[in-house]
Amino acid sequence: MKDELIDPLKLDSADFEKVVQGAAHDTGVFTYNHGKETRRRAGQLTIAQRPEHGTTGFAEVVITTAGLLAISVQVIADSASWSSSTFLSDTFEIQLADVQRALEAGFAFGHQLLEFVDPHRRYETWLYNAAILNPGMRRIVDAPARQNQAYSAGLNETTLVTAHDDPRPLTRATMCVPENEAARTARLLEKRLADASRWY
């Protein structure tokens, strides 16, 4: 978007940061269990939730004056879970439900934020994409394998898998009720990660 959606002075204000953090907590992007770090630079606000080393819960939102919103959420188990698990499969699996929940939270957060910055609905349609970053040799599964027999590993260690080749249109109505779009996108990520990793 070339227009200025958010005034730079508003983006830099403490009140706007409170709105962003409130929306992130309300929608499940953030939790109250971890502290937050805020970074500002010209035309951009970044708020990161950084848990203690080895634990789950990382999340980050980046917002620009032009209306770019980037949301990062951890969807893999933490290292403590791996070390205590009796199942080898836990190390190589990403739960589909976790991916879908993260997408739903992201869409809902985007909708809540838009209601604040664009209450008169000048903009109704946006473009979005979703990606799995650094999945390594993991795959997305419907349910845990819960077995310790021989486990099939991918032949390629994947670094980035996107749901769509080109950004997909997303309406505010869809963001308001995101379950179907989130489920569809999660399935696309599952398929594309499997293809990229060349599972056998």
C-alpha angles and dihedrals in degrees: 000000000000097000122086105252097175124037109241091229091052091048089054095049127106090228092058091048089054090053092050094047091046092052092046091052094043093053098042099251088116130030129206092237096083137049124248134229122206126204126183132190133158108308096352139090122191124187118183131189106210117185124198116288113283096017131104127247109083113154134159137184125197120192128183132193089246092062101260111149120187120183125188121188130174112241101172128087119264123253092253089059091051094050093050096042121105091202122085089201091069089071093056103039137087113193114237090216090057091052092048093048091051091051093048091050091049094050092046091049091051090051094049092048092049091052087059101042097035107029092155091057099235087159123045105162129054137175121240144171133186130211144182108226122205099350089160108193095338126120132204113249136182093227137002114277090224095196137108099211122115110312126213112232128195119258093223128051102226122211103183134013122178126201095221134032089218128024112276124226114253124189127208088241089060092047089053091055102025104162098101095044091046092050092049093048093047090054091049090052090049092053095043094048090051091050093046093048094045096223118198 
